[in-house]
């Protein structure tokens, strides 16, 4: 009989975090990508285990306002190769922003900060990036810019009002 402690489905429930890149307090690309990677891995949870996927969802909006320092827009290079001779292509960050948008730049930065193992693609699928402020996940969000929106849930609000009435 197996008696594993703390491995319930409730413990692995995933919450949705919202990060808006349009605010003035948003960190630069590297620091932001490392924070997102920690949330996607679930390292902020007390049940974190490197071999299990217990991370949360992250919705990043306004990726056109991505902040980078120095001359990275002109000097940072992204390389692609199709394994055919002479097919190495390079694109700087400015060209990547024009061609694919800031969401792809953020996705590549987060991908580089996730561990290189079988869970990386599954974790990266939970990162949702949008160029503007609009996104279809408004109902799922629990944490907006690090603050919990638990009082927006009607059942929680009713229970809180009942407790205050007593």
Coordinates of N, CA and C in Angstrom, one line a residue:
X1 N 0.8 -1.2 0.0 CA 0.0 0.0 0.0 C 0.9 1.2 0.0
X2 N 0.6 2.1 -0.9 CA 1.4 3.4 -1.0 C 0.8 4.4 -0.1
X3 N 1.7 5.1 0.6 CA 1.3 6.1 1.5 C 2.1 7.4 1.3
X4 N 2.0 7.9 0.1 CA 2.8 9.1 -0.3 C 2.2 10.3 0.4
X5 N 2.9 11.1 1.1 CA 2.4 12.2 1.8 C 2.6 13.5 0.9
X6 N 1.5 14.2 0.8 CA 1.5 15.5 0.1 C 1.4 15.5 -1.4
X7 N 1.1 14.4 -2.0 CA 1.0 14.3 -3.5 C -0.4 14.2 -3.9
X8 N -1.2 15.1 -3.4 CA -2.6 15.1 -3.9 C -2.8 16.1 -5.1
X9 N -3.9 15.9 -5.8 CA -4.1 16.7 -7.0 C -4.4 18.2 -6.5
X10 N -5.0 18.4 -5.4 CA -5.2 19.7 -4.9 C -3.9 20.5 -4.7
X11 N -2.9 19.8 -4.2 CA -1.6 20.4 -4.0 C -1.0 20.9 -5.3
X12 N -1.3 20.2 -6.4 CA -0.7 20.6 -7.7 C -1.7 21.5 -8.5
X13 N -2.6 22.1 -7.9 CA -3.5 23.0 -8.6 C -2.8 24.2 -9.1
X14 N -3.1 24.6 -10.3 CA -2.4 25.7 -11.0 C -3.1 27.0 -10.9
X15 N -2.5 28.0 -10.6 CA -3.1 29.4 -10.6 C -2.6 30.1 -11.8
X16 N -3.3 31.2 -12.1 CA -3.0 32.0 -13.3 C -2.4 33.3 -12.8
X17 N -1.2 33.7 -13.3 CA -0.6 35.0 -12.9 C -0.6 35.9 -14.1
X18 N -0.9 37.2 -13.9 CA -0.9 38.2 -14.9 C 0.3 39.1 -14.7
X19 N 1.0 39.3 -15.8 CA 2.1 40.3 -15.8 C 1.9 41.3 -16.9
X20 N 1.8 42.5 -16.6 CA 1.6 43.6 -17.6 C 2.9 44.3 -17.8
X21 N 3.4 44.3 -19.0 CA 4.7 44.9 -19.3 C 4.6 46.4 -19.5
X22 N 3.4 46.9 -19.5 CA 3.2 48.4 -19.7 C 3.4 49.2 -18.5
X23 N 3.5 48.6 -17.3 CA 3.7 49.4 -16.1 C 5.1 49.9 -16.0
X24 N 5.3 51.0 -15.2 CA 6.6 51.6 -15.1 C 7.5 50.8 -14.2
X25 N 7.0 49.8 -13.4 CA 7.8 49.1 -12.5 C 8.2 47.7 -13.1
X26 N 8.0 47.5 -14.4 CA 8.3 46.2 -15.0 C 9.9 46.1 -15.1
X27 N 10.5 45.0 -14.7 CA 11.9 44.9 -14.8 C 12.4 44.7 -16.3
X28 N 13.7 44.8 -16.5 CA 14.2 44.5 -17.9 C 13.9 43.1 -18.3
X29 N 14.2 42.8 -19.5 CA 13.9 41.5 -20.1 C 14.4 40.3 -19.4
X30 N 15.7 40.3 -19.0 CA 16.3 39.2 -18.3 C 15.8 38.9 -17.0
X31 N 15.6 39.9 -16.2 CA 15.0 39.7 -14.8 C 13.6 39.3 -14.9
X32 N 12.8 39.8 -15.8 CA 11.4 39.4 -16.0 C 11.4 38.0 -16.5
X33 N 12.2 37.6 -17.4 CA 12.2 36.2 -17.9 C 12.6 35.2 -16.8
X34 N 13.5 35.6 -15.9 CA 13.9 34.6 -14.8 C 12.7 34.5 -13.8
X35 N 12.0 35.6 -13.5 CA 10.8 35.5 -12.6 C 9.7 34.7 -13.2
X36 N 9.5 34.8 -14.5 CA 8.5 34.0 -15.2 C 8.9 32.5 -15.2
X37 N 10.1 32.3 -15.4 CA 10.6 30.9 -15.4 C 10.4 30.2 -14.1
X38 N 10.6 31.0 -13.0 CA 10.4 30.4 -11.6 C 9.0 30.1 -11.4
X39 N 8.1 30.9 -11.9 CA 6.6 30.7 -11.7 C 6.2 29.5 -12.6
X40 N 6.7 29.4 -13.8 CA 6.4 28.2 -14.7 C 6.9 26.9 -14.1
X41 N 8.0 26.9 -13.4 CA 8.6 25.7 -12.8 C 7.8 25.4 -11.5
X42 N 7.3 26.4 -10.8 CA 6.6 26.1 -9.6 C 7.6 26.2 -8.4
X43 N 8.7 26.9 -8.5 CA 9.7 26.9 -7.4 C 9.2 27.8 -6.3
X44 N 8.1 28.6 -6.5 CA 7.6 29.4 -5.5 C 6.6 28.7 -4.6
X45 N 6.4 27.4 -4.9 CA 5.4 26.6 -4.1 C 6.2 25.7 -3.1
X46 N 5.7 25.4 -2.0 CA 6.4 24.5 -1.0 C 6.4 23.1 -1.4
X47 N 5.6 22.7 -2.4 CA 5.6 21.3 -2.9 C 6.5 21.1 -4.1
X48 N 7.4 22.0 -4.4 CA 8.2 21.9 -5.6 C 9.1 20.7 -5.6
X49 N 9.2 20.0 -6.7 CA 10.0 18.9 -6.9 C 10.6 19.0 -8.3
X50 N 11.9 18.8 -8.5 CA 12.5 19.0 -9.9 C 11.9 18.1 -10.9
X51 N 11.5 16.9 -10.5 CA 11.0 15.9 -11.5 C 9.5 16.0 -11.8
X52 N 8.8 16.8 -11.2 CA 7.4 17.0 -11.5 C 7.1 18.3 -12.0
X53 N 6.0 18.4 -12.7 CA 5.6 19.7 -13.3 C 4.5 20.3 -12.4
X54 N 4.8 21.2 -11.5 CA 3.8 21.7 -10.6 C 3.7 23.3 -10.7
X55 N 4.1 23.8 -11.9 CA 4.2 25.2 -12.0 C 2.8 25.8 -12.4
X56 N 2.7 27.1 -12.5 CA 1.5 27.8 -12.7 C 1.5 28.4 -14.2
X57 N 0.3 29.0 -14.5 CA 0.2 29.7 -15.8 C 0.6 31.1 -15.7
X58 N 1.2 31.7 -16.7 CA 1.6 33.1 -16.7 C 1.0 33.7 -18.0
X59 N 0.3 34.8 -17.8 CA -0.2 35.6 -19.0 C 0.5 36.9 -19.0
X60 N 1.3 37.2 -20.0 CA 2.1 38.4 -20.2 C 1.4 39.3 -21.3
X61 N 1.0 40.5 -20.9 CA 0.4 41.4 -21.9 C 1.2 42.6 -22.2
X62 N 0.9 43.3 -23.2 CA 1.6 44.5 -23.7 C 3.1 44.2 -23.9
X63 N 3.4 43.1 -24.7 CA 4.8 42.7 -25.0 C 5.4 43.7 -25.9
X64 N 4.7 44.6 -26.5 CA 5.3 45.6 -27.4 C 6.1 46.6 -26.6
X65 N 5.8 46.7 -25.3 CA 6.5 47.6 -24.4 C 7.7 47.0 -23.6
X66 N 8.2 45.9 -24.2 CA 9.3 45.2 -23.6 C 10.5 46.1 -23.4
X67 N 11.1 46.0 -22.1 CA 12.2 46.9 -21.8 C 13.5 46.1 -21.8
X68 N 14.5 46.7 -22.6 CA 15.8 46.1 -22.7 C 16.8 47.2 -22.4
X69 N 17.9 46.9 -21.8 CA 18.9 47.9 -21.5 C 20.1 47.9 -22.5
X70 N 20.8 49.0 -22.5 CA 22.0 49.0 -23.4 C 21.6 49.0 -24.9
X71 N 22.5 48.4 -25.7 CA 22.3 48.4 -27.1 C 21.8 47.0 -27.6
X72 N 21.1 46.3 -26.7 CA 20.7 45.0 -27.0 C 19.7 44.9 -28.2
X73 N 18.9 45.9 -28.5 CA 18.0 45.9 -29.6 C 18.8 45.8 -30.9
X74 N 20.0 46.4 -31.0 CA 20.8 46.3 -32.2 C 21.8 45.2 -32.2
X75 N 22.3 44.9 -31.0 CA 23.5 44.0 -30.9 C 23.1 42.5 -30.6
X76 N 22.0 42.2 -30.0 CA 21.6 40.9 -29.6 C 21.2 40.1 -30.9
X77 N 21.7 39.0 -31.1 CA 21.5 38.2 -32.4 C 20.7 36.9 -32.0
X78 N 19.8 36.6 -32.9 CA 19.1 35.3 -32.8 C 19.4 34.5 -34.1
X79 N 19.8 33.3 -33.9 CA 20.3 32.4 -35.0 C 19.3 31.3 -35.3
X80 N 19.1 31.0 -36.6 CA 18.3 29.8 -37.0 C 19.1 29.1 -38.0
X81 N 19.0 27.8 -38.0 CA 19.7 26.9 -39.0 C 18.8 25.7 -39.3
X82 N 18.7 25.4 -40.6 CA 17.9 24.2 -41.0 C 18.7 23.0 -41.2
X83 N 19.9 23.0 -40.8 CA 20.9 21.9 -41.0 C 21.3 21.7 -42.4
X84 N 20.9 22.5 -43.3 CA 21.4 22.5 -44.7 C 22.6 23.4 -44.9
X85 N 23.5 23.1 -45.7 CA 24.7 23.9 -45.8 C 24.3 25.3 -46.3
X86 N 24.9 26.3 -45.6 CA 24.6 27.7 -46.0 C 23.3 28.3 -45.5
X87 N 22.6 27.6 -44.6 CA 21.3 28.1 -44.2 C 21.3 28.8 -42.9
X88 N 22.4 29.2 -42.4 CA 22.5 29.9 -41.1 C 22.0 31.3 -41.3
X89 N 21.0 31.7 -40.5 CA 20.4 33.0 -40.7 C 20.5 33.7 -39.3
X90 N 20.8 35.0 -39.3 CA 20.8 35.7 -38.1 C 19.9 36.9 -38.2
X91 N 19.3 37.3 -37.0 CA 18.3 38.4 -36.9 C 18.6 39.1 -35.6
X92 N 18.7 40.4 -35.6 CA 18.9 41.1 -34.3 C 17.5 41.3 -33.6
X93 N 17.6 41.7 -32.4 CA 16.4 41.8 -31.6 C 15.4 42.8 -32.2
X94 N 15.9 43.9 -32.8 CA 15.0 44.8 -33.4 C 14.2 44.2 -34.6
X95 N 14.9 43.4 -35.4 CA 14.2 42.7 -36.5 C 13.3 41.7 -36.0
X96 N 13.6 41.0 -34.9 CA 12.7 40.0 -34.3 C 11.4 40.7 -33.8
X97 N 11.6 41.9 -33.2 CA 10.4 42.6 -32.7 C 9.5 43.0 -33.8
X98 N 10.1 43.4 -34.9 CA 9.4 43.8 -36.1 C 8.7 42.7 -36.7
X99 N 9.4 41.5 -36.9 CA 8.9 40.4 -37.6 C 7.9 39.6 -36.8
X100 N 8.3 39.2 -35.5 CA 7.5 38.3 -34.7 C 6.8 39.0 -33.5
X101 N 7.3 40.2 -33.1 CA 6.7 40.8 -32.0 C 7.5 40.6 -30.7
X102 N 7.2 41.4 -29.7 CA 7.9 41.3 -28.4 C 7.6 40.0 -27.7
X103 N 6.4 39.4 -27.9 CA 6.1 38.1 -27.3 C 7.0 37.0 -27.6
X104 N 7.5 36.9 -28.8 CA 8.5 35.9 -29.2 C 9.8 36.1 -28.6
X105 N 10.2 37.4 -28.4 CA 11.5 37.7 -27.8 C 11.4 37.3 -26.3
X106 N 10.3 37.5 -25.7 CA 10.1 37.1 -24.3 C 10.1 35.6 -24.2
X107 N 9.4 35.0 -25.1 CA 9.3 33.5 -25.1 C 10.7 32.9 -25.2
X108 N 11.5 33.4 -26.1 CA 12.8 32.8 -26.3 C 13.7 33.1 -25.0
X109 N 13.5 34.2 -24.4 CA 14.3 34.5 -23.2 C 13.9 33.5 -22.0
X110 N 12.6 33.3 -21.9 CA 12.1 32.4 -20.8 C 12.5 31.0 -21.2
X111 N 12.5 30.6 -22.4 CA 12.9 29.2 -22.8 C 14.3 29.0 -22.5
X112 N 15.2 30.0 -22.6 CA 16.6 29.8 -22.3 C 16.8 29.7 -20.8
X113 N 15.9 30.2 -20.0 CA 16.1 30.1 -18.5 C 15.4 28.9 -17.9
X114 N 14.6 28.1 -18.7 CA 14.0 26.9 -18.1 C 15.0 25.8 -18.2
X115 N 15.0 24.8 -17.3 CA 15.9 23.7 -17.4 C 15.7 22.9 -18.7
X116 N 16.8 22.4 -19.3 CA 16.8 21.7 -20.6 C 16.5 20.3 -20.3
X117 N 15.2 19.9 -20.1 CA 14.8 18.6 -19.9 C 13.4 18.3 -20.6
X118 N 12.8 17.2 -20.3 CA 11.6 16.8 -21.0 C 10.4 17.6 -20.6
X119 N 10.5 18.4 -19.5 CA 9.4 19.2 -19.0 C 9.4 20.6 -19.6
X120 N 10.4 21.0 -20.3 CA 10.6 22.4 -20.8 C 9.5 22.8 -21.7
X121 N 9.1 22.0 -22.7 CA 8.1 22.4 -23.6 C 6.7 22.5 -23.0
X122 N 6.4 21.6 -22.1 CA 5.1 21.6 -21.3 C 5.1 22.9 -20.5
X123 N 6.1 23.2 -19.8 CA 6.2 24.5 -19.0 C 6.0 25.7 -19.9
X124 N 6.7 25.7 -21.0 CA 6.6 26.9 -21.9 C 5.2 27.0 -22.5
X125 N 4.5 25.9 -22.7 CA 3.1 26.0 -23.2 C 2.2 26.8 -22.3
X126 N 2.6 26.8 -21.0 CA 1.7 27.6 -20.0 C 2.0 29.1 -20.0
X127 N 3.0 29.5 -20.8 CA 3.2 31.0 -20.9 C 2.4 31.5 -22.1
X128 N 1.5 32.4 -21.8 CA 0.7 33.0 -22.8 C 1.1 34.5 -23.0
X129 N 1.5 34.8 -24.2 CA 2.0 36.2 -24.5 C 1.1 36.9 -25.4
X130 N 0.9 38.2 -25.2 CA 0.0 39.0 -26.1 C 0.7 40.3 -26.3
X131 N 0.5 40.9 -27.5 CA 1.2 42.1 -27.8 C 0.4 43.3 -27.2
X132 N -0.9 43.2 -27.1 CA -1.7 44.3 -26.5 C -2.2 43.9 -25.1
X133 N -3.1 44.7 -24.6 CA -3.6 44.5 -23.2 C -4.7 43.5 -23.2
X134 N -5.4 43.2 -24.4 CA -6.5 42.3 -24.4 C -6.0 40.9 -24.5
X135 N -6.7 40.0 -23.8 CA -6.4 38.6 -23.8 C -7.7 37.8 -23.4
X136 N -7.8 36.5 -23.8 CA -9.0 35.8 -23.5 C -9.0 35.1 -22.1
X137 N -8.0 35.3 -21.2 CA -7.9 34.6 -20.0 C -8.3 35.4 -18.8
X138 N -9.1 36.5 -18.9 CA -9.5 37.4 -17.8 C -10.2 36.6 -16.7
X139 N -11.0 35.7 -17.0 CA -11.8 34.9 -16.0 C -10.9 34.0 -15.2
X140 N -9.8 33.6 -15.8 CA -8.9 32.6 -15.1 C -7.9 33.2 -14.1
X141 N -7.6 34.5 -14.3 CA -6.6 35.2 -13.5 C -6.9 35.2 -12.0
X142 N -5.9 34.8 -11.2 CA -6.0 34.8 -9.8 C -5.1 35.9 -9.2
X143 N -3.9 35.9 -9.8 CA -2.9 36.9 -9.3 C -2.6 37.9 -10.4
X144 N -2.8 39.2 -10.2 CA -2.5 40.2 -11.1 C -1.4 41.1 -10.6
X145 N -0.3 41.1 -11.3 CA 0.9 41.8 -10.9 C 1.3 41.5 -9.4
X146 N 1.2 40.2 -9.1 CA 1.7 39.8 -7.8 C 0.6 39.8 -6.7
X147 N -0.5 40.5 -6.9 CA -1.6 40.6 -5.9 C -2.7 39.7 -6.2
X148 N -3.2 39.0 -5.2 CA -4.3 38.0 -5.4 C -5.6 38.7 -5.5
X149 N -6.4 38.2 -6.5 CA -7.8 38.7 -6.7 C -8.8 37.7 -6.2
X150 N -8.6 37.1 -5.1 CA -9.5 36.1 -4.5 C -10.8 36.7 -4.1
X151 N -10.9 38.0 -3.8 CA -12.2 38.6 -3.4 C -13.1 38.8 -4.6
X152 N -12.6 38.6 -5.8 CA -13.4 38.7 -7.0 C -14.3 37.5 -7.2
X153 N -13.9 36.4 -6.6 CA -14.7 35.2 -6.7 C -16.0 35.3 -5.9
X154 N -17.2 35.1 -6.5 CA -18.4 35.4 -5.8 C -18.6 34.5 -4.5
X155 N -18.2 33.2 -4.6 CA -18.4 32.4 -3.4 C -17.6 32.9 -2.2
X156 N -16.4 33.3 -2.5 CA -15.5 33.8 -1.5 C -16.0 35.1 -0.9
X157 N -16.5 36.0 -1.7 CA -17.1 37.2 -1.2 C -18.3 37.0 -0.4
X158 N -19.2 36.0 -0.8 CA -20.4 35.7 0.0 C -20.0 35.2 1.4
X159 N -19.0 34.3 1.4 CA -18.6 33.7 2.7 C -17.9 34.8 3.6
X160 N -17.2 35.7 3.0 CA -16.6 36.7 3.8 C -17.6 37.7 4.4
X161 N -18.7 38.0 3.6 CA -19.8 38.8 4.1 C -20.6 38.1 5.2
X162 N -20.7 36.8 5.1 CA -21.4 36.0 6.1 C -20.6 36.1 7.4
X163 N -19.3 35.9 7.3 CA -18.4 36.0 8.5 C -18.4 37.3 9.1
X164 N -18.5 38.4 8.3 CA -18.5 39.8 8.9 C -19.8 40.0 9.6
X165 N -20.9 39.4 9.1 CA -22.2 39.7 9.7 C -22.3 39.0 11.1
X166 N -21.6 38.0 11.3 CA -21.6 37.3 12.6 C -21.0 38.2 13.7

